[in-house]
Coordinates of C-alpha atoms in Angstrom, one line a residue:
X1 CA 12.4 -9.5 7.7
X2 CA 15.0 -10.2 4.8
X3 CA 17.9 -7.5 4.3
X4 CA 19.8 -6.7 1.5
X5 CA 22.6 -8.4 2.1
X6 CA 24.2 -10.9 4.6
X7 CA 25.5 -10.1 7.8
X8 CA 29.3 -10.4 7.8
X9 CA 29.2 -11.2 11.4
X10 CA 27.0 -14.3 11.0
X11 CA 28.7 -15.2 7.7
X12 CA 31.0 -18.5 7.7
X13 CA 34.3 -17.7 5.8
X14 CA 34.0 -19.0 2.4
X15 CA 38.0 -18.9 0.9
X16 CA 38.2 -18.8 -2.9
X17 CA 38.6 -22.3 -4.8
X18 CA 42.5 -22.3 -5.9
X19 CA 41.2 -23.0 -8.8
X20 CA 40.3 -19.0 -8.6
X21 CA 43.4 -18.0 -7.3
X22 CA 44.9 -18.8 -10.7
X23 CA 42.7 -17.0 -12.7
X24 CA 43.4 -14.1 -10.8
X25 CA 47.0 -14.9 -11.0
X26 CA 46.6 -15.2 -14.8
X27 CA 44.9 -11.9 -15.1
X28 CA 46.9 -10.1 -12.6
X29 CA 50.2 -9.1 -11.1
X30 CA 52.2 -8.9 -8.0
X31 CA 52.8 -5.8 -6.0
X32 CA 54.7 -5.3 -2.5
X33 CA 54.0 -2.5 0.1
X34 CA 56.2 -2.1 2.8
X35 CA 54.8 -1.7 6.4
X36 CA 52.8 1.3 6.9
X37 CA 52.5 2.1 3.2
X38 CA 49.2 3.5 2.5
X39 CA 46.9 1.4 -0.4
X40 CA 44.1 3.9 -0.8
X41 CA 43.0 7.0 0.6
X42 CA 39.6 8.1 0.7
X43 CA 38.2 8.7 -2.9
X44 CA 40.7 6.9 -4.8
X45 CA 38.5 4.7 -7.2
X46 CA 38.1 1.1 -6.7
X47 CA 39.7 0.5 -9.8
X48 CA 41.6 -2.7 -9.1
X49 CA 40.7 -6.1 -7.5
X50 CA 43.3 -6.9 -5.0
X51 CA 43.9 -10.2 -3.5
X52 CA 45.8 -10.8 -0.2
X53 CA 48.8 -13.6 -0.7
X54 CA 50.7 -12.4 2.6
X55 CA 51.1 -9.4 4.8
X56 CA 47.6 -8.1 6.7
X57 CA 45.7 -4.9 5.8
X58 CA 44.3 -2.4 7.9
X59 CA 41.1 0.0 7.6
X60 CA 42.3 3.5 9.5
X61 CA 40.9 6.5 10.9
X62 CA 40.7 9.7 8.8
X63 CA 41.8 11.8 11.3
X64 CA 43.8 10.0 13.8
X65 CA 45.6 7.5 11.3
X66 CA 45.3 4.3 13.8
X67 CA 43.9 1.8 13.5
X68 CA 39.9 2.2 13.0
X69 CA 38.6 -2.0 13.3
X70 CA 39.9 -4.1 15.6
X71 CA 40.3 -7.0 12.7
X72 CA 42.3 -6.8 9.4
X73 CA 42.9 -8.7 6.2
X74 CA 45.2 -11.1 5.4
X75 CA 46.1 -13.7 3.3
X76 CA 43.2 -15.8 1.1
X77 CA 41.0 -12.7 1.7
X78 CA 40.3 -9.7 -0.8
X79 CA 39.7 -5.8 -0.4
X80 CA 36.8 -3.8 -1.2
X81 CA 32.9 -3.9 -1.2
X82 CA 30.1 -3.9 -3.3
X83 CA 31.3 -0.2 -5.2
X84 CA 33.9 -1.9 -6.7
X85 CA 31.6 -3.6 -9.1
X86 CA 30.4 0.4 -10.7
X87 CA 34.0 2.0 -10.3
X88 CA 33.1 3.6 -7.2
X89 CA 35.8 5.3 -4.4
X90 CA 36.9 4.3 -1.4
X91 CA 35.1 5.7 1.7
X92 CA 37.3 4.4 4.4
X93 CA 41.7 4.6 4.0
X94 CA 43.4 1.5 3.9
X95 CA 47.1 0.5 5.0
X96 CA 49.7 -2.0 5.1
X97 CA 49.8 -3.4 8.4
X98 CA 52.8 -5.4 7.7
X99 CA 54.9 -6.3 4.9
X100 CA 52.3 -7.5 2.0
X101 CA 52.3 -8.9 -1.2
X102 CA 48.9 -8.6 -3.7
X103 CA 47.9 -9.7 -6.5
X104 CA 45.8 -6.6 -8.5
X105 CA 43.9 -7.3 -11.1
X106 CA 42.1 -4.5 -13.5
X107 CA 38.2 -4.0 -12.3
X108 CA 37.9 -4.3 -16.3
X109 CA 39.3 -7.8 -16.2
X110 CA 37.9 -8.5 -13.0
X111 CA 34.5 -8.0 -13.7
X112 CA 35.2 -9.9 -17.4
X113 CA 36.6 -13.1 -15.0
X114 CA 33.4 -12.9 -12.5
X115 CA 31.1 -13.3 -15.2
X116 CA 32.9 -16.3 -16.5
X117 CA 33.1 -18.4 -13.1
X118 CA 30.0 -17.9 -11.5
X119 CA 31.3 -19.4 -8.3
X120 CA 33.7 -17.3 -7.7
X121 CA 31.8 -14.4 -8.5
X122 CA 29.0 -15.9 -6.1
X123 CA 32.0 -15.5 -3.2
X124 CA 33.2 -12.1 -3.8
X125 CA 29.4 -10.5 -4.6
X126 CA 28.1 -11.8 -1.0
X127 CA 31.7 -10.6 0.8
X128 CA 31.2 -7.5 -0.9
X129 CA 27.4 -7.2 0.0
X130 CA 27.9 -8.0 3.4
X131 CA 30.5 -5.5 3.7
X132 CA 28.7 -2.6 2.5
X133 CA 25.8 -3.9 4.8
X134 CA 28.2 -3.3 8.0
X135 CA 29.0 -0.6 6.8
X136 CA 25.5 1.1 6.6
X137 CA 25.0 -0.6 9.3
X138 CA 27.9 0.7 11.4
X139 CA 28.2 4.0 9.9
X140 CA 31.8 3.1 8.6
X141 CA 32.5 5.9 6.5
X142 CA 34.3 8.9 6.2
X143 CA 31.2 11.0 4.5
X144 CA 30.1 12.8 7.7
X145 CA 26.4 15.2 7.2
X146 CA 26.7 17.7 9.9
X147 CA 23.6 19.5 10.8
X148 CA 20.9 17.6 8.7
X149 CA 17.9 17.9 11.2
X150 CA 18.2 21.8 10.4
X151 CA 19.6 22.5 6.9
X152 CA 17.4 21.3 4.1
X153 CA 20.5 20.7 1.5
X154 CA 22.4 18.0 4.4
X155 CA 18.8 16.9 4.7
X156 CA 18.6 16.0 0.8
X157 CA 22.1 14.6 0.8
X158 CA 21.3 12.0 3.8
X159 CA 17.9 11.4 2.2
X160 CA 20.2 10.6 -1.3
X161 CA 22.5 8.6 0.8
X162 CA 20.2 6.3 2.8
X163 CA 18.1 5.5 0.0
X164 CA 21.6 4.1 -2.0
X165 CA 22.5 2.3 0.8
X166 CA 25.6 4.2 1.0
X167 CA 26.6 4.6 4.7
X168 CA 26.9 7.8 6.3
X169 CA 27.7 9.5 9.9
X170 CA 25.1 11.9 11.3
X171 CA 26.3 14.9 13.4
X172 CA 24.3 16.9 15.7
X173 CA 25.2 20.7 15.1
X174 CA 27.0 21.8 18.3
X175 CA 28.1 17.9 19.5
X176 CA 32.2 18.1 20.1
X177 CA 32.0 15.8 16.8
X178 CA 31.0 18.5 14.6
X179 CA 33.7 21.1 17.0
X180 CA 36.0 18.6 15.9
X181 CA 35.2 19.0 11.9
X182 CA 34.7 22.1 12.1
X183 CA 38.4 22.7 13.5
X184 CA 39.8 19.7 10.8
X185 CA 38.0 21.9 8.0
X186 CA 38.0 25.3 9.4
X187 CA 34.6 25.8 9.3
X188 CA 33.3 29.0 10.9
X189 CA 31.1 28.6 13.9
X190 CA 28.1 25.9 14.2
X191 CA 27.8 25.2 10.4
X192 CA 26.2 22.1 8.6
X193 CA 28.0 21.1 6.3
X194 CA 28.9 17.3 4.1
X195 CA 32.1 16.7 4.6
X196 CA 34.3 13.4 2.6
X197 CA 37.3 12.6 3.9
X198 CA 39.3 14.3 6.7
X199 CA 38.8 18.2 5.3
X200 CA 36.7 17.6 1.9
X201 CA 33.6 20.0 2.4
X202 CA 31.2 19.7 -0.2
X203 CA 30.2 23.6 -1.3
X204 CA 26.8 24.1 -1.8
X205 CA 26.2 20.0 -1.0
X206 CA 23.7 18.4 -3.2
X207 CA 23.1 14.9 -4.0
X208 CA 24.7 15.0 -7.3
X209 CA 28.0 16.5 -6.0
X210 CA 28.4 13.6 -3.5
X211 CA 27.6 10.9 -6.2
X212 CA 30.2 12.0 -8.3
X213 CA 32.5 12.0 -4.8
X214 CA 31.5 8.2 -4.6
X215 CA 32.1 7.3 -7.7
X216 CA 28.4 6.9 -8.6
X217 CA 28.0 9.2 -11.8
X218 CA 29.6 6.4 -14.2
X219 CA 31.5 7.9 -16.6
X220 CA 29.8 7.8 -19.9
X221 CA 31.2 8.5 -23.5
X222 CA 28.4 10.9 -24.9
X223 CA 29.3 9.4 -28.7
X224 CA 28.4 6.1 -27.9
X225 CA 25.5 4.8 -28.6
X226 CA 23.9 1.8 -26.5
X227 CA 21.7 -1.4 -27.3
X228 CA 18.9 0.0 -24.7
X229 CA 18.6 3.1 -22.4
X230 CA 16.2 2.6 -19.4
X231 CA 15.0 5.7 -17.9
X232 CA 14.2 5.0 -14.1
X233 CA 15.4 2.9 -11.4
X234 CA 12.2 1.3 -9.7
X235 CA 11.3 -2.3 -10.0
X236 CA 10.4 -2.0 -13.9
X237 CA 14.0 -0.5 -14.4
X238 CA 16.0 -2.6 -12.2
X239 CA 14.3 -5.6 -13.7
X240 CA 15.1 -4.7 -17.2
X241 CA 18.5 -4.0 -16.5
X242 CA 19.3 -7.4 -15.2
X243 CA 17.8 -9.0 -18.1
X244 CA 19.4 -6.4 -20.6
X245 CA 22.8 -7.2 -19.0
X246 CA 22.4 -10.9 -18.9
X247 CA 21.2 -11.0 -22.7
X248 CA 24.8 -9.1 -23.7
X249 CA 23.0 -5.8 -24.1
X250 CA 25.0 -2.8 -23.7
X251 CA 22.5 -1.1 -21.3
X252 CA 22.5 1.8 -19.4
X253 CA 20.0 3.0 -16.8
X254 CA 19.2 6.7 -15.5
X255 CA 17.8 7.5 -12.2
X256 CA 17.2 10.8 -10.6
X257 CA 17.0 10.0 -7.1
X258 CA 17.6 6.8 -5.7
X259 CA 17.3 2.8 -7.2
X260 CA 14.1 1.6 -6.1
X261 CA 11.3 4.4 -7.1
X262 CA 8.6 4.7 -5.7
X263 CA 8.5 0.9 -3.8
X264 CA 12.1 1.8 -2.7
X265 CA 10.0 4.3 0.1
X266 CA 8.1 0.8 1.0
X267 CA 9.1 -0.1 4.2
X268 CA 8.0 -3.5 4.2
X269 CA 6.7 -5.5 1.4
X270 CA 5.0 -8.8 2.5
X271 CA 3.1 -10.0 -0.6
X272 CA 6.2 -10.8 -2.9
X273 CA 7.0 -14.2 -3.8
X274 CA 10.0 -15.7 -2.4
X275 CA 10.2 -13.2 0.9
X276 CA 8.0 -14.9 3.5
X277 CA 9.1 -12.8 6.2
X278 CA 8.7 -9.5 4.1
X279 CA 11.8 -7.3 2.5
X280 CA 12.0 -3.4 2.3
X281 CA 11.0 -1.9 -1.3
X282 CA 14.6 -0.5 -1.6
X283 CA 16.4 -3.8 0.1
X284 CA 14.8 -5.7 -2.7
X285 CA 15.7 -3.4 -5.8
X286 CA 18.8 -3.1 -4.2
X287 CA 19.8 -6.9 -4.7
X288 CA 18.7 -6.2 -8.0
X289 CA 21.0 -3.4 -8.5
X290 CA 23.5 -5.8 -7.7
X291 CA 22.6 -8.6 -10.5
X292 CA 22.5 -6.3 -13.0
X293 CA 26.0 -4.2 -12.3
X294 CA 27.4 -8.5 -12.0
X295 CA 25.8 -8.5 -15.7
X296 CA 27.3 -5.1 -16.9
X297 CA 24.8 -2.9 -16.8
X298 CA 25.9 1.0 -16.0
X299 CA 23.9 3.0 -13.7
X300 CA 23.7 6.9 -13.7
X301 CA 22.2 8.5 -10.8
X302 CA 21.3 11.4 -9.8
X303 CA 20.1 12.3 -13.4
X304 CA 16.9 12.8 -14.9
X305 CA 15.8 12.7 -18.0
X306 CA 14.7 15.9 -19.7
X307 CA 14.0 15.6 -23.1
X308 CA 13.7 12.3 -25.4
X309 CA 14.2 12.9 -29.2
X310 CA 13.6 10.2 -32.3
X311 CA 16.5 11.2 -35.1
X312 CA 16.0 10.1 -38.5
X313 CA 17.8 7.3 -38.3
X314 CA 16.0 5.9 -35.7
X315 CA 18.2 6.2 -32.8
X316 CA 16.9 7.6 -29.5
X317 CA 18.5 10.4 -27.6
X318 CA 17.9 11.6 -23.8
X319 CA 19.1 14.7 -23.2
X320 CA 19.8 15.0 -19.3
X321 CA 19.3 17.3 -16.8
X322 CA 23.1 18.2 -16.6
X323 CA 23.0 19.0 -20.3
X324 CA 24.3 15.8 -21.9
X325 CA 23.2 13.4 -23.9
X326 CA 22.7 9.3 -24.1
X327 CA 21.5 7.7 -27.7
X328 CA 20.5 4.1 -27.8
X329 CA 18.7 1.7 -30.4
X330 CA 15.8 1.4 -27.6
X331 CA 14.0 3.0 -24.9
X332 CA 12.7 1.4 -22.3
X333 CA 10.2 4.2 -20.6
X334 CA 10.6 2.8 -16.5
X335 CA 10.0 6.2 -15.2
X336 CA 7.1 5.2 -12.7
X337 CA 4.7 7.7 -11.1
X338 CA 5.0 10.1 -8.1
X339 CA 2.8 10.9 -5.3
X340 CA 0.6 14.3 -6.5
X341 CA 1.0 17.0 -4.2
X342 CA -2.2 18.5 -2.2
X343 CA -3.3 21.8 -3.4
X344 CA -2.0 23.3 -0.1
X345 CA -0.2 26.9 1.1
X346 CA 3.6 26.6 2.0
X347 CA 3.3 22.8 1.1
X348 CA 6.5 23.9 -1.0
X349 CA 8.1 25.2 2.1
X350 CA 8.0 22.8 4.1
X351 CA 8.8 19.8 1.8
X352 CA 12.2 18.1 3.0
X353 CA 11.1 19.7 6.7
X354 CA 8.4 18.1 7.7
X355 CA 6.0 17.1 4.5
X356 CA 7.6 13.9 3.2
X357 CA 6.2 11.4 0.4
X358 CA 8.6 8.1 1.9
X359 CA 8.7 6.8 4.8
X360 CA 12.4 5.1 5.5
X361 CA 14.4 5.4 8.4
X362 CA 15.6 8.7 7.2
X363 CA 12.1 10.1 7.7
X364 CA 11.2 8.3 10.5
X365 CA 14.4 9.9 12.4
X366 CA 12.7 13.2 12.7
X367 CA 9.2 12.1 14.6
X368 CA 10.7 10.1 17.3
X369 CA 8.4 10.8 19.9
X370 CA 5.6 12.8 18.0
X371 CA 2.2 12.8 16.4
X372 CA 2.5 12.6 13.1
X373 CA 0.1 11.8 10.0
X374 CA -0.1 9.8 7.1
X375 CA -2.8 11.0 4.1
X376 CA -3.1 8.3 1.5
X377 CA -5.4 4.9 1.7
X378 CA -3.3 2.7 -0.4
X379 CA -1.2 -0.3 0.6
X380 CA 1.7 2.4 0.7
X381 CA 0.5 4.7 3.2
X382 CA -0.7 1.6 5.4
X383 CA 2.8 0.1 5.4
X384 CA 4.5 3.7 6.0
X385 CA 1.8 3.8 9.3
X386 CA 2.9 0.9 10.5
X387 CA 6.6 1.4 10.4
X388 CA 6.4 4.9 11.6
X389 CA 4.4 3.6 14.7
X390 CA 7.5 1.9 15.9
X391 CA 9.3 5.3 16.2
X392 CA 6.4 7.7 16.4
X393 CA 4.1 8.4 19.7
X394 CA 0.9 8.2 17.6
X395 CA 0.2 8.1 13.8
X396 CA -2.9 9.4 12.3
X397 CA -4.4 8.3 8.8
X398 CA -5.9 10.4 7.2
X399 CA -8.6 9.3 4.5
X400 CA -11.1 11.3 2.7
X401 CA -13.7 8.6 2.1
X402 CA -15.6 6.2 4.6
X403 CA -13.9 3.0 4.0
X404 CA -10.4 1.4 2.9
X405 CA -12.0 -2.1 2.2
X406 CA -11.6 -1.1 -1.7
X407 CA -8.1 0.3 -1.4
X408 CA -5.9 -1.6 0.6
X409 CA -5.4 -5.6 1.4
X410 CA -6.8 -6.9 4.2
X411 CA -4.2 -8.2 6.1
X412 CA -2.6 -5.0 6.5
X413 CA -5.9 -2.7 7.2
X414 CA -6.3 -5.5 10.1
X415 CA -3.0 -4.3 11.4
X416 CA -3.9 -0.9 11.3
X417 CA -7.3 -1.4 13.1
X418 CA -5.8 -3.5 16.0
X419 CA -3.0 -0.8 16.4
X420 CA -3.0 1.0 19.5
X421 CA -0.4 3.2 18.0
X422 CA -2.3 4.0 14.6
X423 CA -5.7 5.9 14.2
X424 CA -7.9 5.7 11.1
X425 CA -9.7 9.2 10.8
X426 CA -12.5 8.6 8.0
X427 CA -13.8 11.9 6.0
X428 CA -10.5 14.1 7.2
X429 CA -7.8 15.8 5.4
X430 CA -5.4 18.6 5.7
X431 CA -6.4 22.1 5.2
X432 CA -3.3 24.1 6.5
X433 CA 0.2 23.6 7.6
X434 CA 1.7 25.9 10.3
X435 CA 5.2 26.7 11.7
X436 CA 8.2 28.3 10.7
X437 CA 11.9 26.9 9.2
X438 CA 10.0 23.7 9.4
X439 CA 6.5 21.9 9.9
X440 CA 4.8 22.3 13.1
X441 CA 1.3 22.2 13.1
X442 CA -1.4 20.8 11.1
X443 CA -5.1 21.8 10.6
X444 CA -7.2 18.7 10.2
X445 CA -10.4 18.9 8.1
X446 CA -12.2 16.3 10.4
X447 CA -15.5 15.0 9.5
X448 CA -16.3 19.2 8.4
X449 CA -14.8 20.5 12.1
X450 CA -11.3 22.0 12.8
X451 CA -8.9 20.0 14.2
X452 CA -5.3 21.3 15.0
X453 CA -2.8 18.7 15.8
X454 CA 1.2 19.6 16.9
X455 CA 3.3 18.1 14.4
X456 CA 6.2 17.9 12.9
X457 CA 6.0 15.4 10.0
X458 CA 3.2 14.6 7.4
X459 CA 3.9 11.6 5.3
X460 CA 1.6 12.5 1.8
X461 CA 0.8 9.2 -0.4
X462 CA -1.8 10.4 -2.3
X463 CA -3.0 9.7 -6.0
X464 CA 0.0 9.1 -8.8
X465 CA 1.0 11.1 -11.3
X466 CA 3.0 10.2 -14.3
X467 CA 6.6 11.0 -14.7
X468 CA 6.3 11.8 -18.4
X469 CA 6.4 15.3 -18.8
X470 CA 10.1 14.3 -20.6
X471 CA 8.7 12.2 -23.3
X472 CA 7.4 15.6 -25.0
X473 CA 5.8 14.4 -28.4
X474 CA 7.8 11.5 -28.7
X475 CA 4.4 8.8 -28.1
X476 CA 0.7 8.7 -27.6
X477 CA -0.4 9.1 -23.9
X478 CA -3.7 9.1 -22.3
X479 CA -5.7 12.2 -20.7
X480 CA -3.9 11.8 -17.3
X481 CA -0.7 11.1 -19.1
X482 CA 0.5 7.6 -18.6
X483 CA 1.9 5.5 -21.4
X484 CA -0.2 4.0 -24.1
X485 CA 0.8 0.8 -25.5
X486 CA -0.4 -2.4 -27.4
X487 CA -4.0 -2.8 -28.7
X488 CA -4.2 0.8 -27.3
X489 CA -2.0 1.9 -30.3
X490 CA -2.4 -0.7 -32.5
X491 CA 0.3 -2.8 -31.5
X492 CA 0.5 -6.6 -30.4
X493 CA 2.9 -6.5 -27.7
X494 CA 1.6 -5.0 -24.8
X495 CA 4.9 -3.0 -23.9
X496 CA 5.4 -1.7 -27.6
X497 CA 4.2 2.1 -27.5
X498 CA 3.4 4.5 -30.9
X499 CA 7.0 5.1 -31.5
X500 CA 9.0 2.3 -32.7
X501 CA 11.5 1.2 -30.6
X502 CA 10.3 2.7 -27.6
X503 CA 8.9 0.5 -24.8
X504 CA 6.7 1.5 -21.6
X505 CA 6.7 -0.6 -18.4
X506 CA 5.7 -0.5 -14.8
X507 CA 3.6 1.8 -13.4
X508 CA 4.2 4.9 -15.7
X509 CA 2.3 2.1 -18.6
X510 CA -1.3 2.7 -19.1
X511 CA -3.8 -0.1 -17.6
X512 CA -0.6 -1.7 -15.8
X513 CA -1.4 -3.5 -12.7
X514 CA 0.3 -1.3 -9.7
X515 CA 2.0 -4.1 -7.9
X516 CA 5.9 -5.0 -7.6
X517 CA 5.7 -8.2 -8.7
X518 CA 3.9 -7.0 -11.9
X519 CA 6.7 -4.5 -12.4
X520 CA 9.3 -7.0 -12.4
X521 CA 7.8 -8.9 -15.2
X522 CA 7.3 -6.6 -17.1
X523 CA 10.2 -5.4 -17.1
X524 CA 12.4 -8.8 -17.7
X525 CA 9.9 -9.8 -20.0
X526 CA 10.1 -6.8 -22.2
X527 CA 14.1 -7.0 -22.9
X528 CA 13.1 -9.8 -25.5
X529 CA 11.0 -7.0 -27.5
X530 CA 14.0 -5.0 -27.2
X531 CA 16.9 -7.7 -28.2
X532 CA 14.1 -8.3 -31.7
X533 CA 14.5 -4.7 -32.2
X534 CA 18.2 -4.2 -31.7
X535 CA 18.7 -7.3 -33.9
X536 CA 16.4 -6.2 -36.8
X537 CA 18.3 -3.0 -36.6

């Protein structure tokens, strides 16, 4: 199955074209550090493109200040990864190894260069890419979760994490690595905590907290006002915001959890063009992450949008879940559709700590070994079954009707029959949920007897529900509250809703076709309705 990005182990060394050298020279200028200087510590932003003319580099340990890889950098090569393309921070210190001579060059410029030489920016975006996949990979990071099988906050944080493809170290409570944090960051006793950096705790951890520790909450001017907001970050979204970019549109997009939506909790998508041997939902919006940052496009995640207003004028304005604001010409609504939650007691309680609605490695972390089920008859769920079979002991579907033949394709509910590992339980659902910090028992409505079944995870991909609740008044939506657009509302374009200026696409869109590929087109294609607006405006 593809990744999401190359491995850097497999790679073949590609040098930049002298040719490129020069146009960093051009932009650039020289610096020196002297032997064990240091040229970022954890958190300092990846504001500058730095490029290795002599000397070697070093990655270090937070805590003990050696040497962390075995391998350095050194001359033709350039620091970084695939942050540096939003402004984000260093995760790992770096240090002169020897005397060394750089050439650093503004991220500003930078990214202004890259978009004029394509083949240079072809080298550094797969270096980059590759490098964040080791890291992930390798868990070479200093952002350490301590505790996240029992705290629900550490639990949200590594769900946030995981889902960005930002790496992180997992720490059992009580393991001599969290004695050791604890003693660096005088923690009291067998604590989770986040911690960033050598003694950086993160009070009260959530995901927005740590974002703004990475350098993921962009920094954005609240008076300016851009070409085309996109609110959400699945396929729709991302697919936008690569054509937005590459048209010249100043474009921002706003995510509240993670780029990829709901197909980011797909753990293996076979059907799409171009991916023979299948690709991860959020492998696949994650490359597309990429092209659109490489185009200019700003993310801003973990934020939701709370409130859209018209003005008089005509501009747009999103007001945000941390208060501010974002006005644009256009809106481009990408804000998908969520699982709907089963009218079930303590279902609340126990979501985060054992009722999940993705199934990613995360998730599948906490039912090694165990029964666990899966409600929902879609292609979702059956992808979620099969992946969760790998780490699970047995899965169980649960599906209240008698057949899937309408529901799901056919390869995959072949898989599922000739399974060992997965059981399809026709005419069942769940009627209680049992246990006490987290899940432990289910009661199964089988077939109209009791059934109770120990375990700790219940993976609930049910039904979808619009995430419009934000759009308020703004345009027409149907009774169960997804988008209406074209003929629907007297419009030719089938993306153009009641309110001028304000575009629907994806899954959140009224009659849309609920597939990935789908979502994609729409959303590239609908960034030439938005450029006709912009310029008639």
């Amino acid at each position: 199955m593809e990744s999401f990005a190359g491995d850097l182990r497999e790679m073949a060394r590609t040098p930049l074209h002298q040719s490129h050298v020069q146009a960093i020279r051009n932009l650039g200028t020289e610096v020196r550090f002297d032997a064990g200087t240091m040229i970022a510590e954890v958190g300092d932003p990846m504001d500058r493109f730095l490029y290795i003319l002599q000397g070697r580099i070093e990655i270090i340990d937070t805590y003990t200040r050696e040497a962390y890889l075995p391998s350095s950098l050194g001359p033709d090569q350039f620091i970084g990864e695939i942050s540096f393309l939003s402004g984000g921070a260093y995760t790992l210190p770096l240090r002169a190894k020897e005397d060394t001579v750089l050439i650093s060059v503004s991220r500003k410029d930078m990214l202004a260069a890259m978009s004029r030489i394509p083949e240079m920016s072809d080298i550094i975006i797969s270096v980059f890419a590759a490098r964040r996949r080791r890291q992930v990979e390798e868990h070479d990071t200093s952002l350490k979760l301590v505790g996240a099988d029992i705290d629900r906050d550490v639990r949200r944080v590594a769900e946030f994490a995981a889902r960005n493809k930002i790496a992180f170290q997992m720490i059992d409570l009580g393991s001599e690595d969290a004695e050791e944090i604890a003693q660096s960051c005088k923690l009291s006793g067998r604590q989770p905590a986040v911690v960033f950096g050598k003694n950086r705790v993160v009070d009260q951890p959530t995901p927005a907290k740590v974002a703004k520790l990475l350098g993921l909450a962009q920094h954005f001017e609240c008076h300016e006002t851009v070409d085309v907001l996109i609110v959400g970050g699945g396929p729709a979204g991302v697919a936008a915001a690569v054509y937005a970019g590459a048209e010249g549109l100043s474009a921002v997009l706003v995510e509240d959890l993670a780029i990829g939506g709901q197909a980011g909790t797909s753990s293996r998508i076979e059907n799409y063009m171009g991916f023979p041997t299948g690709i991860s939902g959020s492998d696949l919006v994650w490359r597309g992450e990429v092209q659109a940052l490489k185009f200019g496009t700003r993310f801003l995640r973990p934020r939701r949008a709370e409130k859209l207003e018209r003005r008089a004028d005509g501009t747009f304005c999103v007001t945000l879940d941390n208060g501010k604001e974002i006005c644009a010409k256009t809106v481009v609504v990408a804000s998908g559709v969520q699982y709907r939650r089963l009218p079930l007691n303590r279902l609340e309680e126990f979501e985060g700590t054992g009722v999940y609605y993705a199934a990613t490695d995360m998730e599948a972390r906490y039912c090694r070994g165990a029964d666990v089920i899966v409600v929902g008859g879609g292609n979702s769920a059956g992808q979620a079954a099969m992946y969760l079979s790998r780490a699970a002991c047995h899965v169980h579907m649960l599906i209240r009707g008698e057949s899937l033949a309408e529901s799901m394709s056919d390869y995959l509910l072949s898989r599922l029959e000739a399974d060992p590992s997965v059981t399809i339980h026709y005419k069942s659902q769940i009627k209680a949920l049992e246990g006490g910090a987290a899940l432990e028992k289910v009661v199964i409505d089988r077939n109209g007897a009791d059934w109770n079944l120990d375990c700790p995870a219940a993976f609930i991909m049910v039904g979808a529900a619009p995430n419009t609740d934000w759009l308020s008044e703004t345009c027409d939506l149907d009774e169960r509250g997804f988008v209406l657009t074209g003929d629907k509302v007297g419009e030719q374009s089938q993306y153009t809703t009641s309110c001028p200026g304000l575009f629907a696409v994806g899954d959140v869109r009224a009659g849309s076709v609920k597939r990935v590929a789908s979502a994609v087109g729409e959303g590239s294609v609908v960034i030439s309705h938005v450029w006709q607006h912009v310029q008639g405006n």
